[in-house]
PDB file of C-alpha atoms in Angstrom:
ATOM      1  CA  UNK W   1     -66.146  21.196 -34.196  1.00  0.00           C
ATOM      2  CA  UNK W   2     -64.770  18.495 -36.428  1.00  0.00           C
ATOM      3  CA  UNK W   3     -62.260  20.968 -37.748  1.00  0.00           C
ATOM      4  CA  UNK W   4     -61.054  21.736 -34.217  1.00  0.00           C
ATOM      5  CA  UNK W   5     -60.501  18.016 -33.514  1.00  0.00           C
ATOM      6  CA  UNK W   6     -58.576  17.612 -36.792  1.00  0.00           C
ATOM      7  CA  UNK W   7     -56.389  20.618 -35.964  1.00  0.00           C
ATOM      8  CA  UNK W   8     -55.649  19.269 -32.475  1.00  0.00           C
ATOM      9  CA  UNK W   9     -54.739  15.859 -33.918  1.00  0.00           C
ATOM     10  CA  UNK W  10     -52.429  17.471 -36.504  1.00  0.00           C
ATOM     11  CA  UNK W  11     -50.711  19.512 -33.785  1.00  0.00           C
ATOM     12  CA  UNK W  12     -50.235  16.379 -31.637  1.00  0.00           C
ATOM     13  CA  UNK W  13     -48.780  14.504 -34.634  1.00  0.00           C
ATOM     14  CA  UNK W  14     -46.407  17.403 -35.353  1.00  0.00           C
ATOM     15  CA  UNK W  15     -45.308  17.453 -31.692  1.00  0.00           C
ATOM     16  CA  UNK W  16     -44.626  13.710 -31.628  1.00  0.00           C
ATOM     17  CA  UNK W  17     -42.948  13.896 -35.032  1.00  0.00           C
ATOM     18  CA  UNK W  18     -40.704  16.726 -33.823  1.00  0.00           C
ATOM     19  CA  UNK W  19     -39.875  14.810 -30.670  1.00  0.00           C
ATOM     20  CA  UNK W  20     -38.946  11.761 -32.742  1.00  0.00           C
ATOM     21  CA  UNK W  21     -36.683  13.856 -34.955  1.00  0.00           C
ATOM     22  CA  UNK W  22     -34.951  15.363 -31.919  1.00  0.00           C
ATOM     23  CA  UNK W  23     -34.548  11.932 -30.344  1.00  0.00           C
ATOM     24  CA  UNK W  24     -33.011  10.549 -33.539  1.00  0.00           C
ATOM     25  CA  UNK W  25     -30.715  13.576 -33.856  1.00  0.00           C
ATOM     26  CA  UNK W  26     -29.484  13.187 -30.253  1.00  0.00           C
ATOM     27  CA  UNK W  27     -28.963   9.460 -30.811  1.00  0.00           C
ATOM     28  CA  UNK W  28     -26.830  10.086 -33.904  1.00  0.00           C
ATOM     29  CA  UNK W  29     -24.767  12.749 -32.090  1.00  0.00           C
ATOM     30  CA  UNK W  30     -24.259  10.370 -29.174  1.00  0.00           C
ATOM     31  CA  UNK W  31     -23.069   7.577 -31.478  1.00  0.00           C
ATOM     32  CA  UNK W  32     -20.645   9.930 -33.217  1.00  0.00           C
ATOM     33  CA  UNK W  33     -19.203  11.022 -29.851  1.00  0.00           C
ATOM     34  CA  UNK W  34     -18.816   7.433 -28.642  1.00  0.00           C
ATOM     35  CA  UNK W  35     -17.156   6.434 -31.932  1.00  0.00           C
ATOM     36  CA  UNK W  36     -14.782   9.410 -31.666  1.00  0.00           C
ATOM     37  CA  UNK W  37     -13.780   8.516 -28.102  1.00  0.00           C
ATOM     38  CA  UNK W  38     -13.153   4.901 -29.066  1.00  0.00           C
ATOM     39  CA  UNK W  39     -11.076   5.983 -32.066  1.00  0.00           C
ATOM     40  CA  UNK W  40      -8.980   8.371 -29.969  1.00  0.00           C
ATOM     41  CA  UNK W  41      -8.368   5.724 -27.302  1.00  0.00           C
ATOM     42  CA  UNK W  42      -7.446   3.183 -29.952  1.00  0.00           C
ATOM     43  CA  UNK W  43      -5.026   5.560 -31.726  1.00  0.00           C
ATOM     44  CA  UNK W  44      -3.410   7.124 -28.671  1.00  0.00           C
ATOM     45  CA  UNK W  45      -3.804   4.319 -26.160  1.00  0.00           C
ATOM     46  CA  UNK W  46      -0.755   2.707 -24.557  1.00  0.00           C
ATOM     47  CA  UNK W  47       0.879  -0.517 -25.564  1.00  0.00           C
ATOM     48  CA  UNK W  48      -1.192  -3.626 -25.704  1.00  0.00           C
ATOM     49  CA  UNK W  49      -0.862  -6.185 -22.951  1.00  0.00           C
ATOM     50  CA  UNK W  50      -0.290  -8.779 -25.676  1.00  0.00           C
ATOM     51  CA  UNK W  51       3.056  -7.232 -26.610  1.00  0.00           C
ATOM     52  CA  UNK W  52       5.923  -9.083 -24.982  1.00  0.00           C
ATOM     53  CA  UNK W  53       8.776  -7.117 -23.464  1.00  0.00           C
ATOM     54  CA  UNK W  54      12.123  -8.860 -23.335  1.00  0.00           C
ATOM     55  CA  UNK W  55      13.619  -9.328 -19.878  1.00  0.00           C
ATOM     56  CA  UNK W  56      17.298  -9.024 -19.040  1.00  0.00           C
ATOM     57  CA  UNK W  57      19.130 -11.675 -17.152  1.00  0.00           C
ATOM     58  CA  UNK W  58      20.924 -10.516 -13.963  1.00  0.00           C
ATOM     59  CA  UNK W  59      24.275 -10.943 -15.726  1.00  0.00           C
ATOM     60  CA  UNK W  60      23.210  -8.612 -18.545  1.00  0.00           C
ATOM     61  CA  UNK W  61      21.869  -6.074 -16.074  1.00  0.00           C
ATOM     62  CA  UNK W  62      25.086  -5.987 -14.070  1.00  0.00           C
ATOM     63  CA  UNK W  63      27.176  -5.721 -17.261  1.00  0.00           C
ATOM     64  CA  UNK W  64      25.097  -2.782 -18.452  1.00  0.00           C
ATOM     65  CA  UNK W  65      25.208  -0.909 -15.108  1.00  0.00           C
ATOM     66  CA  UNK W  66      27.627   1.717 -16.359  1.00  0.00           C
ATOM     67  CA  UNK W  67      25.465   2.388 -19.439  1.00  0.00           C
ATOM     68  CA  UNK W  68      22.128   2.188 -17.649  1.00  0.00           C
ATOM     69  CA  UNK W  69      20.402   5.484 -17.133  1.00  0.00           C
ATOM     70  CA  UNK W  70      18.046   4.180 -14.445  1.00  0.00           C
ATOM     71  CA  UNK W  71      16.209   1.190 -13.064  1.00  0.00           C
ATOM     72  CA  UNK W  72      13.062   0.771 -15.179  1.00  0.00           C
ATOM     73  CA  UNK W  73      10.677  -1.195 -12.947  1.00  0.00           C
ATOM     74  CA  UNK W  74       7.347   0.135 -11.667  1.00  0.00           C
ATOM     75  CA  UNK W  75       5.987   3.614 -11.103  1.00  0.00           C
ATOM     76  CA  UNK W  76       8.074   6.588 -10.063  1.00  0.00           C
ATOM     77  CA  UNK W  77       8.081   7.028  -6.296  1.00  0.00           C
ATOM     78  CA  UNK W  78       9.871   9.649  -4.217  1.00  0.00           C
ATOM     79  CA  UNK W  79      11.827   9.056  -1.033  1.00  0.00           C
ATOM     80  CA  UNK W  80      12.492  12.210   0.956  1.00  0.00           C
ATOM     81  CA  UNK W  81      15.607  12.606   3.004  1.00  0.00           C
ATOM     82  CA  UNK W  82      14.547  13.058   6.640  1.00  0.00           C
ATOM     83  CA  UNK W  83      16.817  16.058   7.276  1.00  0.00           C
ATOM     84  CA  UNK W  84      18.240  18.807   5.093  1.00  0.00           C
ATOM     85  CA  UNK W  85      21.966  18.666   4.394  1.00  0.00           C
ATOM     86  CA  UNK W  86      23.806  21.600   6.001  1.00  0.00           C
ATOM     87  CA  UNK W  87      27.501  22.076   5.257  1.00  0.00           C
ATOM     88  CA  UNK W  88      30.175  24.702   4.714  1.00  0.00           C
ATOM     89  CA  UNK W  89      31.877  25.186   1.352  1.00  0.00           C
ATOM     90  CA  UNK W  90      34.820  27.403   0.429  1.00  0.00           C
ATOM     91  CA  UNK W  91      33.859  30.550  -1.461  1.00  0.00           C
ATOM     92  CA  UNK W  92      35.640  33.230  -3.449  1.00  0.00           C
ATOM     93  CA  UNK W  93      36.184  35.572  -0.492  1.00  0.00           C
ATOM     94  CA  UNK W  94      34.789  33.620   2.457  1.00  0.00           C
ATOM     95  CA  UNK W  95      33.277  30.313   3.421  1.00  0.00           C
ATOM     96  CA  UNK W  96      29.579  29.826   2.756  1.00  0.00           C
ATOM     97  CA  UNK W  97      26.947  27.788   4.564  1.00  0.00           C
ATOM     98  CA  UNK W  98      24.738  25.705   2.278  1.00  0.00           C
ATOM     99  CA  UNK W  99      21.502  23.894   2.987  1.00  0.00           C
ATOM    100  CA  UNK W 100      20.152  21.356   0.473  1.00  0.00           C
ATOM    101  CA  UNK W 101      16.883  19.457   0.788  1.00  0.00           C
ATOM    102  CA  UNK W 102      16.878  16.402  -1.454  1.00  0.00           C
ATOM    103  CA  UNK W 103      14.576  13.613  -2.566  1.00  0.00           C
ATOM    104  CA  UNK W 104      15.327  10.410  -4.436  1.00  0.00           C
ATOM    105  CA  UNK W 105      13.260   9.196  -7.357  1.00  0.00           C
ATOM    106  CA  UNK W 106      13.006   5.401  -7.480  1.00  0.00           C
ATOM    107  CA  UNK W 107      10.975   2.980  -9.597  1.00  0.00           C
ATOM    108  CA  UNK W 108       8.732   0.454  -7.884  1.00  0.00           C
ATOM    109  CA  UNK W 109       7.874  -0.308  -4.297  1.00  0.00           C
ATOM    110  CA  UNK W 110      10.796  -2.721  -3.888  1.00  0.00           C
ATOM    111  CA  UNK W 111      13.300   0.030  -4.718  1.00  0.00           C
ATOM    112  CA  UNK W 112      11.423   2.439  -2.464  1.00  0.00           C
ATOM    113  CA  UNK W 113      11.762   0.031   0.465  1.00  0.00           C
ATOM    114  CA  UNK W 114      15.465  -0.519  -0.298  1.00  0.00           C
ATOM    115  CA  UNK W 115      16.095   3.241  -0.389  1.00  0.00           C
ATOM    116  CA  UNK W 116      14.265   3.775   2.904  1.00  0.00           C
ATOM    117  CA  UNK W 117      16.171   0.903   4.488  1.00  0.00           C
ATOM    118  CA  UNK W 118      19.535   2.403   3.461  1.00  0.00           C
ATOM    119  CA  UNK W 119      18.848   6.078   4.291  1.00  0.00           C
ATOM    120  CA  UNK W 120      21.924   6.367   6.576  1.00  0.00           C
ATOM    121  CA  UNK W 121      24.189   5.142   3.747  1.00  0.00           C
ATOM    122  CA  UNK W 122      22.521   7.509   1.271  1.00  0.00           C
ATOM    123  CA  UNK W 123      22.741  10.475   3.671  1.00  0.00           C
ATOM    124  CA  UNK W 124      26.419   9.840   4.336  1.00  0.00           C
ATOM    125  CA  UNK W 125      27.188   9.551   0.640  1.00  0.00           C
ATOM    126  CA  UNK W 126      25.231  12.702  -0.243  1.00  0.00           C
ATOM    127  CA  UNK W 127      26.828  14.703   2.577  1.00  0.00           C
ATOM    128  CA  UNK W 128      30.265  13.657   1.359  1.00  0.00           C
ATOM    129  CA  UNK W 129      29.458  14.673  -2.224  1.00  0.00           C
ATOM    130  CA  UNK W 130      27.776  17.955  -1.275  1.00  0.00           C
ATOM    131  CA  UNK W 131      30.506  19.113   1.087  1.00  0.00           C
ATOM    132  CA  UNK W 132      33.175  18.500  -1.574  1.00  0.00           C
ATOM    133  CA  UNK W 133      31.631  21.240  -3.739  1.00  0.00           C
ATOM    134  CA  UNK W 134      32.510  24.932  -3.825  1.00  0.00           C
ATOM    135  CA  UNK W 135      30.370  28.050  -3.583  1.00  0.00           C
ATOM    136  CA  UNK W 136      31.351  29.047  -7.121  1.00  0.00           C
ATOM    137  CA  UNK W 137      29.980  25.757  -8.512  1.00  0.00           C
ATOM    138  CA  UNK W 138      26.749  26.073  -6.542  1.00  0.00           C
ATOM    139  CA  UNK W 139      26.072  29.580  -7.867  1.00  0.00           C
ATOM    140  CA  UNK W 140      25.472  28.383 -11.430  1.00  0.00           C
ATOM    141  CA  UNK W 141      22.739  26.124 -12.815  1.00  0.00           C
ATOM    142  CA  UNK W 142      25.405  24.091 -14.600  1.00  0.00           C
ATOM    143  CA  UNK W 143      27.284  23.559 -11.343  1.00  0.00           C
ATOM    144  CA  UNK W 144      24.096  22.451  -9.568  1.00  0.00           C
ATOM    145  CA  UNK W 145      23.378  20.020 -12.408  1.00  0.00           C
ATOM    146  CA  UNK W 146      26.887  18.581 -12.176  1.00  0.00           C
ATOM    147  CA  UNK W 147      26.497  18.195  -8.424  1.00  0.00           C
ATOM    148  CA  UNK W 148      23.177  16.347  -8.915  1.00  0.00           C
ATOM    149  CA  UNK W 149      24.796  14.002 -11.456  1.00  0.00           C
ATOM    150  CA  UNK W 150      27.775  13.342  -9.182  1.00  0.00           C
ATOM    151  CA  UNK W 151      25.410  12.712  -6.251  1.00  0.00           C
ATOM    152  CA  UNK W 152      23.381  10.264  -8.361  1.00  0.00           C
ATOM    153  CA  UNK W 153      26.487   8.387  -9.478  1.00  0.00           C
ATOM    154  CA  UNK W 154      27.880   8.103  -5.956  1.00  0.00           C
ATOM    155  CA  UNK W 155      24.562   7.049  -4.388  1.00  0.00           C
ATOM    156  CA  UNK W 156      23.985   4.448  -7.109  1.00  0.00           C
ATOM    157  CA  UNK W 157      27.509   3.074  -6.643  1.00  0.00           C
ATOM    158  CA  UNK W 158      27.078   2.850  -2.862  1.00  0.00           C
ATOM    159  CA  UNK W 159      23.708   1.112  -3.194  1.00  0.00           C
ATOM    160  CA  UNK W 160      25.050  -1.206  -5.901  1.00  0.00           C
ATOM    161  CA  UNK W 161      27.723  -2.441  -3.484  1.00  0.00           C
ATOM    162  CA  UNK W 162      25.192  -3.118  -0.729  1.00  0.00           C
ATOM    163  CA  UNK W 163      22.036  -4.236  -2.552  1.00  0.00           C
ATOM    164  CA  UNK W 164      23.364  -5.461  -5.876  1.00  0.00           C
ATOM    165  CA  UNK W 165      21.371  -2.924  -7.879  1.00  0.00           C
ATOM    166  CA  UNK W 166      21.458   0.854  -8.375  1.00  0.00           C
ATOM    167  CA  UNK W 167      17.948   1.469  -6.857  1.00  0.00           C
ATOM    168  CA  UNK W 168      17.876   5.282  -7.403  1.00  0.00           C
ATOM    169  CA  UNK W 169      16.923   6.864 -10.734  1.00  0.00           C
ATOM    170  CA  UNK W 170      17.405  10.545  -9.854  1.00  0.00           C
ATOM    171  CA  UNK W 171      18.571  12.772  -7.037  1.00  0.00           C
ATOM    172  CA  UNK W 172      16.362  15.850  -6.907  1.00  0.00           C
ATOM    173  CA  UNK W 173      17.068  19.086  -5.067  1.00  0.00           C
ATOM    174  CA  UNK W 174      13.839  20.443  -3.604  1.00  0.00           C
ATOM    175  CA  UNK W 175      15.640  23.376  -1.975  1.00  0.00           C
ATOM    176  CA  UNK W 176      19.136  24.845  -2.143  1.00  0.00           C
ATOM    177  CA  UNK W 177      20.019  27.851   0.017  1.00  0.00           C
ATOM    178  CA  UNK W 178      23.487  29.399   0.233  1.00  0.00           C
ATOM    179  CA  UNK W 179      24.491  32.176   2.674  1.00  0.00           C
TER     180      UNK W 179
END
């Protein structure tokens, strides 16, 4: 009988000892995972909020307009044109009808509001640029890219005259159909 009690006590001690070992093992694994996550965030994390970014004066910004690739304020937001652009372009053997759906990429809510406010100006400018193209240019990817760049330049120039800043970062074609 005494032997049975001793065996039961030894089994209980082994069970609690095994549980302690498992608990310690899980604790160590957990610490290693937490340390790894912290290390990854520290190495690949963004810039610190302590780093100062130099600001341009309005004079510098207006002088650099021709060299500026885009306004760099805020998150990228997209302003959709309310209607697709439908126009006729001359083709190799006949005229073609083209439909382009476009969106504007802007940075920051202020630029988004400015773009929405000046949609009629933007639509007029884009229609003028699009209808000056030819079917041959619109058939190639290079021609479409050139048309997007020309549209961006013209829209930015028009908005610069009205608002004092370029507002739009990119003109994106979401659909282009030619018949």
